[in-house]
Amino acid sequence: MGKESNLSETVFQMDNIRKSFGENNVLKDISVSVNKGEVVSIIGPSGSGKSTLLRCATFLETIDAGEIRYRDITAVTTTDGKAVYRSSADLQKAQRRFGLVFQQFNLFPHFSVLKNVMDAPVSVKKQSKEAAQAKAMELLRKMGLEDKADAYPGQLSGGQQQRVAIARALAMEPEILFFDEPTSALDPELTGEVLKVIRLLAEEKMTMVIVTHEMPFARMVSNRVVFMDGGVIVEEGDPEDVFGNPQQERTKQFLRNYQQ
Amino acid sequence: MSFSTMLSTMIPGMFRTCAIFFLTLLFALPLGLVVMLLRKSRFPVISGITKVFIAIMRGTPLMLQLLVWYFSPYYLFRLSISGYRFTAILLGFSLNYAAYFAEIYRAGIEAIPVGQYEAAQVLGYSKFQTFFKIILPQVIKTILPAITNEVITLVKDTSLAFSLAYSEVFSIAKQISSSQTSFTPFLIAGVFYFVANYLVAYAMERLEQAFKYYD
């Protein structure tokens, strides 16, 4: 009991997800589940559906069919082949369970760094200002940005902005944190500082799903790697196996292209 | 008639001009927000009607609109309402400017990146909070220069109340000018409008400065 069973607790699950934009089938019957404390990296070529998968998981896109669950909260089910979303109250509850870090950061430019991090806990979770501020400062310290609390996002580098965005997501105390290509908008020099904080979170057993093009990072930080192509999961498993000894021809080809 | 007599005869007109100006802004700025929301309604009937309204407001002369508002109660319903003149002026100005403000607001809102809405949604902000806390403050910053343009135009447009024989500064200037065969009243009116607009431009610049705390 205790630790063992906690570790195998499923925090997030999506089953048989289908999503198309017009004629374009972006997700073809995809299932993913994530256990507590697990770090899952999703890799694959552009247009493979990995970002769409994340956007469906976070309700930024609606799925056509399938099921989405956050632990005990079911957000979407399917009847007669069509997705049925639960009431907005249920979706709101599910929304509290996850956080999302965007490729383009999407910080609120008119809020100071501190307000970016503490506003949602106050406005949405109705925490006291004092508690939210203390928590926000603690997170900013962890991100190495305590001296930037009074700055505005426009005054920060991309890497700093993305670390604020991570702090903002963490301030809502999500059970699972999604990253949508968190370093794709950054130059290589700034990528490192963002990857460092994600690694720190992984060491703290934060449950995370990371869509990324940073292969060495995915290999190092993840417990599991999912390789997607053409709207399906081609291969999935331990990072050493997927990267070191891929089974599928498509995976081998993709990784070969990447190393060149 | 001496210069100072002309000036003192025109001063009540300046106050009436200011009354049209400030009351129009008071009504048209929030009304424009309502028009913009109706324009963006997801019900095609509502957005369609609003589009037609905006097209008429922008597509016909304000002077003509003022005449319609002023005379329609009588021609349509044989009603004569005492003291209706000023109401007709405010109605005409407020609806006309609301249509222009609505389109400025809409342009400002459409310039906000979709990522702002998505970030707010994922963090759990309500639609109401998202609009008033996240979107609107950013919209105001981007549209201030366009609003300044409209407000300056409004200062000058107040002279159209002349067409309803409302004795604002321009009407009085015209009266004195004819009765005294003098050009001076127009110069006084010109200086008045210019100074008023200088103050408007200054105030709006200060407002823009106040929003420069972030980029």
Coordinates of C-alpha atoms in Angstrom, one line a residue:
Chain A
M1 CA 0.0 0.0 0.0
G2 CA 1.0 3.6 0.2
K3 CA 3.7 4.6 -2.2
E4 CA 3.4 1.7 -4.6
S5 CA -0.4 2.2 -5.1
N6 CA 0.0 5.9 -5.3
L7 CA 2.5 5.6 -8.1
S8 CA 0.2 3.5 -10.2
E9 CA -2.7 5.8 -9.7
T10 CA -3.9 7.1 -13.1
V11 CA -4.1 10.9 -13.1
F12 CA -5.1 11.3 -16.7
Q13 CA -6.5 9.1 -19.3
M14 CA -7.8 9.6 -22.8
D15 CA -9.2 6.7 -24.8
N16 CA -10.0 6.2 -28.5
I17 CA -9.7 9.9 -29.3
R18 CA -10.7 10.9 -32.8
K19 CA -10.4 14.4 -34.1
S20 CA -10.6 15.8 -37.6
F21 CA -10.5 19.3 -39.0
G22 CA -12.8 18.9 -42.0
E23 CA -11.5 16.1 -44.2
N24 CA -8.2 16.0 -42.3
N25 CA -8.1 13.2 -39.7
V26 CA -5.6 14.6 -37.2
L27 CA -6.1 12.0 -34.4
K28 CA -7.1 8.5 -35.3
D29 CA -8.2 6.5 -32.3
I30 CA -5.5 7.5 -29.9
S31 CA -5.3 6.4 -26.3
V32 CA -2.9 7.7 -23.6
S33 CA -2.9 7.4 -19.9
V34 CA -0.5 9.0 -17.4
N35 CA 0.2 7.7 -13.9
K36 CA 1.0 9.9 -10.9
G37 CA 4.6 11.1 -10.9
E38 CA 5.2 10.0 -14.4
V39 CA 6.9 12.1 -17.1
V40 CA 5.7 11.3 -20.6
S41 CA 7.3 12.9 -23.6
I42 CA 5.4 13.0 -26.9
I43 CA 7.7 13.2 -30.0
G44 CA 7.0 13.1 -33.7
P45 CA 7.2 15.1 -36.9
S46 CA 5.3 18.3 -37.5
G47 CA 1.7 17.6 -38.3
S48 CA 1.7 14.3 -36.5
G49 CA -1.1 15.4 -34.2
K50 CA 0.9 15.8 -31.0
S51 CA -0.1 19.4 -30.3
T52 CA -3.7 18.7 -31.2
L53 CA -3.6 15.8 -28.7
L54 CA -2.6 18.2 -26.0
R55 CA -5.1 20.8 -27.0
C56 CA -7.9 18.2 -26.9
A57 CA -6.7 17.1 -23.5
T58 CA -6.9 20.7 -22.2
F59 CA -10.3 21.4 -23.8
L60 CA -8.9 24.0 -26.2
E61 CA -10.2 21.8 -29.0
T62 CA -13.2 19.5 -28.8
I63 CA -12.8 15.9 -29.7
D64 CA -15.2 14.1 -32.2
A65 CA -15.2 10.8 -30.3
G66 CA -13.5 9.2 -27.3
E67 CA -13.2 9.6 -23.6
I68 CA -11.2 12.0 -21.4
R69 CA -10.8 11.5 -17.6
Y70 CA -8.9 13.3 -14.9
R71 CA -8.6 10.7 -12.2
D72 CA -12.2 10.4 -10.8
I73 CA -13.7 13.2 -13.0
T74 CA -15.0 12.2 -16.4
A75 CA -15.0 15.1 -18.8
V76 CA -16.0 13.5 -22.0
T77 CA -17.7 10.3 -23.0
T78 CA -18.9 8.9 -26.2
T79 CA -22.4 7.7 -27.1
D80 CA -23.3 6.4 -30.5
G81 CA -19.8 7.3 -31.8
K82 CA -20.1 11.0 -30.9
A83 CA -18.3 12.8 -28.1
V84 CA -20.5 14.1 -25.3
Y85 CA -19.0 16.8 -23.0
R86 CA -20.1 16.9 -19.4
S87 CA -21.7 20.0 -17.8
S88 CA -19.6 23.1 -17.6
A89 CA -19.4 22.6 -13.8
D90 CA -17.8 19.2 -14.3
L91 CA -15.5 20.6 -17.0
Q92 CA -14.5 23.3 -14.6
K93 CA -13.6 20.7 -11.9
A94 CA -11.5 18.8 -14.5
Q95 CA -9.9 22.0 -15.5
R96 CA -8.6 22.5 -12.0
R97 CA -6.7 19.3 -12.3
F98 CA -4.3 20.3 -15.1
G99 CA -2.1 23.1 -16.2
L100 CA -0.7 24.0 -19.6
V101 CA 2.5 25.7 -20.7
F102 CA 2.2 27.1 -24.2
Q103 CA 4.8 27.3 -26.9
Q104 CA 4.3 31.1 -27.1
F105 CA 4.1 31.6 -23.3
N106 CA 0.9 33.6 -23.5
L107 CA 1.7 35.6 -20.4
F108 CA -0.7 38.5 -19.7
P109 CA 1.4 41.5 -20.8
H110 CA -0.4 44.1 -18.7
F111 CA 0.2 42.1 -15.5
S112 CA 3.5 42.2 -13.6
V113 CA 5.3 38.9 -13.3
L114 CA 4.0 38.5 -9.7
K115 CA 0.5 39.3 -10.7
N116 CA 0.7 36.8 -13.6
V117 CA 1.5 34.1 -11.1
M118 CA -0.8 35.1 -8.3
D119 CA -3.9 36.4 -10.1
A120 CA -5.6 33.2 -11.0
P121 CA -5.2 31.7 -7.5
V122 CA -6.9 34.8 -6.2
S123 CA -9.5 35.4 -8.9
V124 CA -10.3 31.8 -9.7
K125 CA -9.5 29.7 -6.6
K126 CA -10.4 32.6 -4.3
Q127 CA -7.2 32.3 -2.2
S128 CA -6.3 35.2 0.0
K129 CA -3.9 37.7 -1.5
E130 CA -1.3 37.1 1.1
A131 CA -1.3 33.3 0.7
A132 CA -1.3 33.6 -3.1
Q133 CA 1.6 36.1 -3.1
A134 CA 3.7 34.0 -0.7
K135 CA 3.2 31.0 -2.9
A136 CA 3.9 33.0 -6.1
M137 CA 7.1 34.3 -4.6
E138 CA 8.2 30.8 -3.6
L139 CA 7.6 29.6 -7.2
L140 CA 9.4 32.5 -8.7
R141 CA 12.3 31.8 -6.4
K142 CA 12.3 28.2 -7.6
M143 CA 12.3 29.5 -11.2
G144 CA 15.2 31.8 -10.3
L145 CA 13.1 34.9 -11.0
E146 CA 12.4 36.4 -7.6
D147 CA 14.2 39.6 -8.7
K148 CA 11.8 39.9 -11.6
A149 CA 8.6 39.9 -9.6
D150 CA 7.8 43.6 -10.4
A151 CA 8.9 43.4 -14.0
Y152 CA 6.5 43.1 -16.9
P153 CA 6.6 40.2 -19.4
G154 CA 7.7 42.5 -22.2
Q155 CA 10.9 43.3 -20.3
L156 CA 11.9 39.6 -20.0
S157 CA 13.8 37.3 -22.3
G158 CA 11.8 34.4 -23.8
G159 CA 13.4 31.9 -21.4
Q160 CA 12.4 34.0 -18.4
Q161 CA 8.9 34.5 -19.8
Q162 CA 8.5 30.7 -20.2
R163 CA 9.7 30.2 -16.6
V164 CA 7.1 32.7 -15.4
A165 CA 4.5 30.8 -17.4
I166 CA 5.6 27.6 -15.7
A167 CA 5.3 29.3 -12.3
R168 CA 1.8 30.6 -13.3
A169 CA 0.7 27.1 -14.2
L170 CA 2.1 25.6 -11.0
A171 CA 0.5 28.3 -8.8
M172 CA -2.9 26.6 -9.5
E173 CA -1.5 23.4 -8.0
P174 CA -2.4 21.1 -10.9
E175 CA -2.1 17.3 -10.6
I176 CA -0.7 17.2 -14.1
L177 CA 1.1 19.7 -16.2
F178 CA 1.1 19.7 -20.0
F179 CA 3.9 21.4 -22.0
D180 CA 3.2 22.2 -25.7
E181 CA 6.7 22.5 -27.3
P182 CA 7.9 24.7 -24.4
T183 CA 11.2 25.6 -26.0
S184 CA 10.3 25.8 -29.7
A185 CA 10.0 29.6 -29.5
L186 CA 13.4 30.0 -27.8
D187 CA 16.9 30.2 -29.1
P188 CA 19.2 27.4 -28.1
E189 CA 20.9 29.5 -25.4
L190 CA 17.6 30.1 -23.6
T191 CA 16.3 26.6 -24.2
G192 CA 18.6 25.2 -21.5
E193 CA 17.3 27.3 -18.7
V194 CA 13.7 26.2 -19.4
L195 CA 14.7 22.5 -19.7
K196 CA 16.5 22.8 -16.4
V197 CA 13.4 23.8 -14.5
I198 CA 11.4 21.1 -16.1
R199 CA 14.0 18.6 -15.0
L200 CA 13.8 20.0 -11.5
L201 CA 10.0 19.4 -11.6
A202 CA 10.6 15.9 -12.8
E203 CA 12.9 15.2 -9.9
E204 CA 10.1 16.4 -7.6
K205 CA 7.8 13.8 -9.2
M206 CA 5.6 16.3 -10.8
T207 CA 3.3 14.5 -13.3
M208 CA 4.0 15.9 -16.7
V209 CA 3.3 15.4 -20.4
I210 CA 5.8 17.1 -22.7
V211 CA 5.4 17.6 -26.4
T212 CA 8.9 18.4 -27.5
H213 CA 11.5 18.3 -30.3
E214 CA 14.3 18.1 -27.8
M215 CA 15.3 14.5 -28.2
P216 CA 18.2 14.3 -25.8
F217 CA 16.1 16.0 -23.2
A218 CA 13.1 13.7 -23.8
R219 CA 15.4 10.7 -23.4
M220 CA 16.9 12.0 -20.2
V221 CA 13.8 13.3 -18.4
S222 CA 11.0 11.0 -19.3
N223 CA 9.8 7.7 -17.8
R224 CA 8.0 7.0 -21.1
V225 CA 8.3 8.2 -24.7
V226 CA 5.4 8.2 -27.1
F227 CA 6.2 8.5 -30.8
M228 CA 3.4 9.8 -32.9
D229 CA 3.0 10.0 -36.7
G230 CA 0.1 10.6 -38.9
G231 CA -2.4 10.8 -36.1
V232 CA -1.5 7.5 -34.5
I233 CA 0.9 6.3 -31.8
V234 CA 3.5 4.4 -33.7
E235 CA 5.7 3.3 -30.8
E236 CA 5.6 3.8 -27.1
G237 CA 7.8 2.8 -24.2
D238 CA 10.9 3.3 -22.0
P239 CA 13.0 6.1 -23.5
E240 CA 16.1 3.9 -23.7
D241 CA 14.2 1.4 -25.8
V242 CA 12.5 3.9 -28.1
F243 CA 15.6 5.9 -28.7
G244 CA 18.2 3.2 -28.4
N245 CA 16.4 0.3 -30.0
P246 CA 13.3 1.5 -31.9
Q247 CA 11.2 -1.4 -33.2
Q248 CA 9.2 0.4 -35.9
E249 CA 10.7 1.4 -39.2
R250 CA 8.9 4.8 -39.1
T251 CA 10.5 5.5 -35.7
K252 CA 14.0 4.6 -36.9
Q253 CA 13.6 6.8 -39.9
F254 CA 12.4 9.8 -37.8
L255 CA 15.2 9.4 -35.3
R256 CA 17.8 9.0 -38.1
N257 CA 16.6 12.3 -39.6
Y258 CA 16.9 13.9 -36.3
Q259 CA 20.5 12.9 -35.7
Q260 CA 21.6 14.3 -39.1
Chain B
M1 CA -20.5 95.6 -30.9
S2 CA -17.2 95.4 -29.0
F3 CA -15.0 92.3 -28.9
S4 CA -15.7 91.7 -25.2
T5 CA -19.4 91.9 -25.8
M6 CA -19.2 89.4 -28.6
L7 CA -17.1 87.1 -26.5
S8 CA -19.4 87.3 -23.5
T9 CA -22.4 86.6 -25.8
M10 CA -20.7 83.5 -27.1
I11 CA -19.7 82.1 -23.7
P12 CA -23.0 80.5 -23.0
G13 CA -22.7 78.8 -26.4
M14 CA -19.4 77.4 -25.4
F15 CA -20.9 75.8 -22.4
R16 CA -23.6 74.3 -24.6
T17 CA -21.0 73.0 -27.0
C18 CA -19.2 71.4 -24.0
A19 CA -22.5 69.9 -22.8
I20 CA -23.0 68.2 -26.2
F21 CA -19.4 67.0 -26.2
F22 CA -19.3 65.5 -22.7
L23 CA -22.8 64.0 -22.7
T24 CA -22.1 62.4 -26.1
L25 CA -18.9 60.8 -24.8
L26 CA -20.7 59.7 -21.6
F27 CA -23.4 57.9 -23.6
A28 CA -21.5 56.8 -26.7
L29 CA -18.4 55.2 -25.1
P30 CA -20.3 52.6 -23.1
L31 CA -23.1 52.3 -25.8
G32 CA -20.3 51.5 -28.3
L33 CA -19.4 48.5 -26.2
V34 CA -22.9 47.2 -26.3
V35 CA -23.1 47.8 -30.1
M36 CA -19.8 45.9 -30.5
L37 CA -21.1 43.0 -28.4
L38 CA -24.3 42.8 -30.5
R39 CA -22.2 43.0 -33.6
K40 CA -20.2 40.0 -32.5
S41 CA -23.3 38.1 -31.4
R42 CA -23.3 34.5 -32.5
F43 CA -27.0 34.9 -33.4
P44 CA -27.0 36.0 -37.1
V45 CA -30.2 38.0 -36.7
I46 CA -28.7 40.2 -34.0
S47 CA -25.3 40.7 -35.6
G48 CA -27.0 41.3 -38.9
I49 CA -29.3 44.0 -37.6
T50 CA -26.4 45.6 -35.8
K51 CA -24.4 45.6 -39.0
V52 CA -27.2 47.4 -40.8
F53 CA -27.4 49.9 -37.9
I54 CA -23.6 50.6 -38.1
A55 CA -23.8 50.9 -41.9
I56 CA -26.6 53.5 -41.7
M57 CA -24.8 55.5 -38.9
R58 CA -21.6 55.6 -40.8
G59 CA -23.1 55.8 -44.3
T60 CA -25.3 58.9 -43.9
P61 CA -24.4 62.4 -42.9
L62 CA -24.7 63.1 -39.2
M63 CA -26.5 66.4 -40.0
L64 CA -29.2 64.4 -41.8
Q65 CA -29.4 62.0 -38.8
L66 CA -29.9 64.9 -36.5
L67 CA -32.7 66.2 -38.6
V68 CA -34.4 62.8 -38.7
W69 CA -34.2 62.4 -34.9
Y70 CA -35.5 65.9 -34.4
F71 CA -38.4 65.9 -36.8
S72 CA -39.5 62.2 -36.8
P73 CA -41.7 62.4 -33.7
Y74 CA -43.8 65.0 -35.5
Y75 CA -43.8 63.6 -39.0
L76 CA -44.3 60.0 -37.9
F77 CA -46.6 60.4 -34.9
R78 CA -47.7 64.1 -35.0
L79 CA -46.1 64.5 -31.6
S80 CA -44.6 67.8 -30.5
I81 CA -42.5 67.4 -27.4
S82 CA -41.4 70.5 -25.6
G83 CA -37.7 70.7 -24.9
Y84 CA -37.0 67.8 -27.2
R85 CA -34.3 69.7 -29.2
F86 CA -31.4 68.9 -26.9
T87 CA -32.6 65.3 -26.5
A88 CA -32.7 64.9 -30.3
I89 CA -29.1 66.2 -30.5
L90 CA -27.8 63.8 -27.8
L91 CA -29.7 60.9 -29.4
G92 CA -28.2 61.7 -32.8
F93 CA -24.7 62.3 -31.6
S94 CA -24.6 59.3 -29.2
L95 CA -25.9 56.7 -31.6
N96 CA -23.7 58.0 -34.4
Y97 CA -20.5 58.0 -32.3
A98 CA -21.5 54.7 -30.6
A99 CA -21.4 53.1 -34.1
Y100 CA -17.9 54.4 -34.7
F101 CA -16.7 53.4 -31.2
A102 CA -18.1 49.9 -31.7
E103 CA -16.0 49.4 -34.8
I104 CA -12.9 50.7 -33.0
Y105 CA -13.5 48.4 -30.1
R106 CA -14.0 45.5 -32.4
A107 CA -10.8 46.1 -34.2
G108 CA -9.0 46.3 -30.8
I109 CA -10.5 43.1 -29.6
E110 CA -9.7 41.2 -32.8
A111 CA -6.1 42.4 -32.4
I112 CA -5.7 40.4 -29.2
P113 CA -3.9 37.1 -29.8
V114 CA -6.1 34.1 -29.3
G115 CA -3.4 32.7 -26.9
Q116 CA -4.6 35.3 -24.3
Y117 CA -8.1 33.7 -24.3
E118 CA -6.6 30.2 -24.2
A119 CA -4.3 31.0 -21.3
A120 CA -7.2 32.5 -19.4
Q121 CA -9.4 29.5 -20.2
V122 CA -6.9 27.0 -19.0
L123 CA -6.3 28.9 -15.8
G124 CA -10.1 28.8 -15.2
Y125 CA -11.0 32.4 -15.5
S126 CA -14.7 32.9 -16.3
K127 CA -15.8 34.5 -19.6
F128 CA -16.6 37.7 -17.7
Q129 CA -13.3 37.8 -15.9
T130 CA -11.4 37.1 -19.1
F131 CA -13.1 40.0 -20.8
F132 CA -12.8 42.6 -18.1
K133 CA -9.5 41.6 -16.5
I134 CA -7.4 40.2 -19.4
I135 CA -8.8 41.4 -22.7
L136 CA -10.3 44.9 -22.1
P137 CA -7.3 46.6 -20.5
Q138 CA -5.2 45.5 -23.4
V139 CA -7.8 46.6 -25.9
I140 CA -8.0 50.1 -24.4
K141 CA -4.3 50.5 -24.8
T142 CA -4.3 49.6 -28.4
I143 CA -7.3 51.6 -29.4
L144 CA -6.5 54.9 -27.6
P145 CA -5.0 56.6 -30.7
A146 CA -8.1 55.7 -32.8
I147 CA -10.3 57.0 -30.0
T148 CA -8.4 60.2 -29.8
N149 CA -9.2 60.8 -33.5
E150 CA -12.9 60.3 -33.0
V151 CA -13.0 62.5 -29.9
I152 CA -11.3 65.3 -31.8
T153 CA -13.8 64.9 -34.6
L154 CA -16.6 65.1 -32.1
V155 CA -15.4 68.5 -30.8
K156 CA -15.8 69.9 -34.3
D157 CA -18.9 67.9 -35.1
T158 CA -20.8 69.6 -32.2
S159 CA -21.2 72.5 -34.6
L160 CA -23.7 70.4 -36.6
A161 CA -26.2 71.1 -33.8
F162 CA -26.4 74.4 -35.7
S163 CA -28.7 72.5 -38.1
L164 CA -31.3 72.1 -35.3
A165 CA -31.0 75.8 -34.4
Y166 CA -29.4 74.9 -31.1
S167 CA -27.5 77.9 -29.8
E168 CA -24.1 76.3 -29.3
V169 CA -21.0 78.4 -30.0
F170 CA -21.1 78.0 -33.8
S171 CA -24.8 79.0 -34.1
I172 CA -24.2 82.1 -32.0
A173 CA -21.1 83.0 -34.0
K174 CA -23.1 82.9 -37.2
Q175 CA -25.9 85.0 -35.7
I176 CA -23.6 87.7 -34.4
S177 CA -21.6 87.7 -37.7
S178 CA -24.7 88.4 -39.8
S179 CA -26.1 91.0 -37.5
Q180 CA -22.8 92.9 -37.0
T181 CA -21.3 92.1 -40.5
S182 CA -18.2 91.1 -38.7
F183 CA -15.8 88.2 -39.1
T184 CA -14.6 88.3 -35.5
P185 CA -17.2 85.8 -34.1
F186 CA -15.9 83.1 -36.4
L187 CA -12.3 83.7 -35.3
I188 CA -13.4 83.4 -31.7
A189 CA -15.3 80.2 -32.5
G190 CA -12.2 78.9 -34.4
V191 CA -9.9 79.6 -31.4
F192 CA -12.4 78.0 -29.1
Y193 CA -12.5 74.7 -31.1
F194 CA -8.7 74.7 -31.5
V195 CA -8.1 75.2 -27.8
A196 CA -10.7 72.5 -26.9
N197 CA -9.0 70.1 -29.3
Y198 CA -5.5 71.0 -27.9
L199 CA -6.8 70.1 -24.5
V200 CA -8.3 66.8 -25.8
A201 CA -5.1 65.8 -27.5
Y202 CA -3.1 66.7 -24.3
A203 CA -5.5 64.7 -22.1
M204 CA -5.4 61.7 -24.5
E205 CA -1.7 61.8 -24.6
R206 CA -1.5 61.7 -20.8
L207 CA -3.9 58.7 -20.9
E208 CA -1.7 56.9 -23.5
Q209 CA 1.3 57.6 -21.3
A210 CA -0.5 56.0 -18.3
F211 CA -0.9 52.8 -20.4
K212 CA 2.8 52.7 -21.3
Y213 CA 3.7 51.0 -18.1
Y214 CA 4.0 47.8 -20.1
D215 CA 4.8 47.0 -23.7

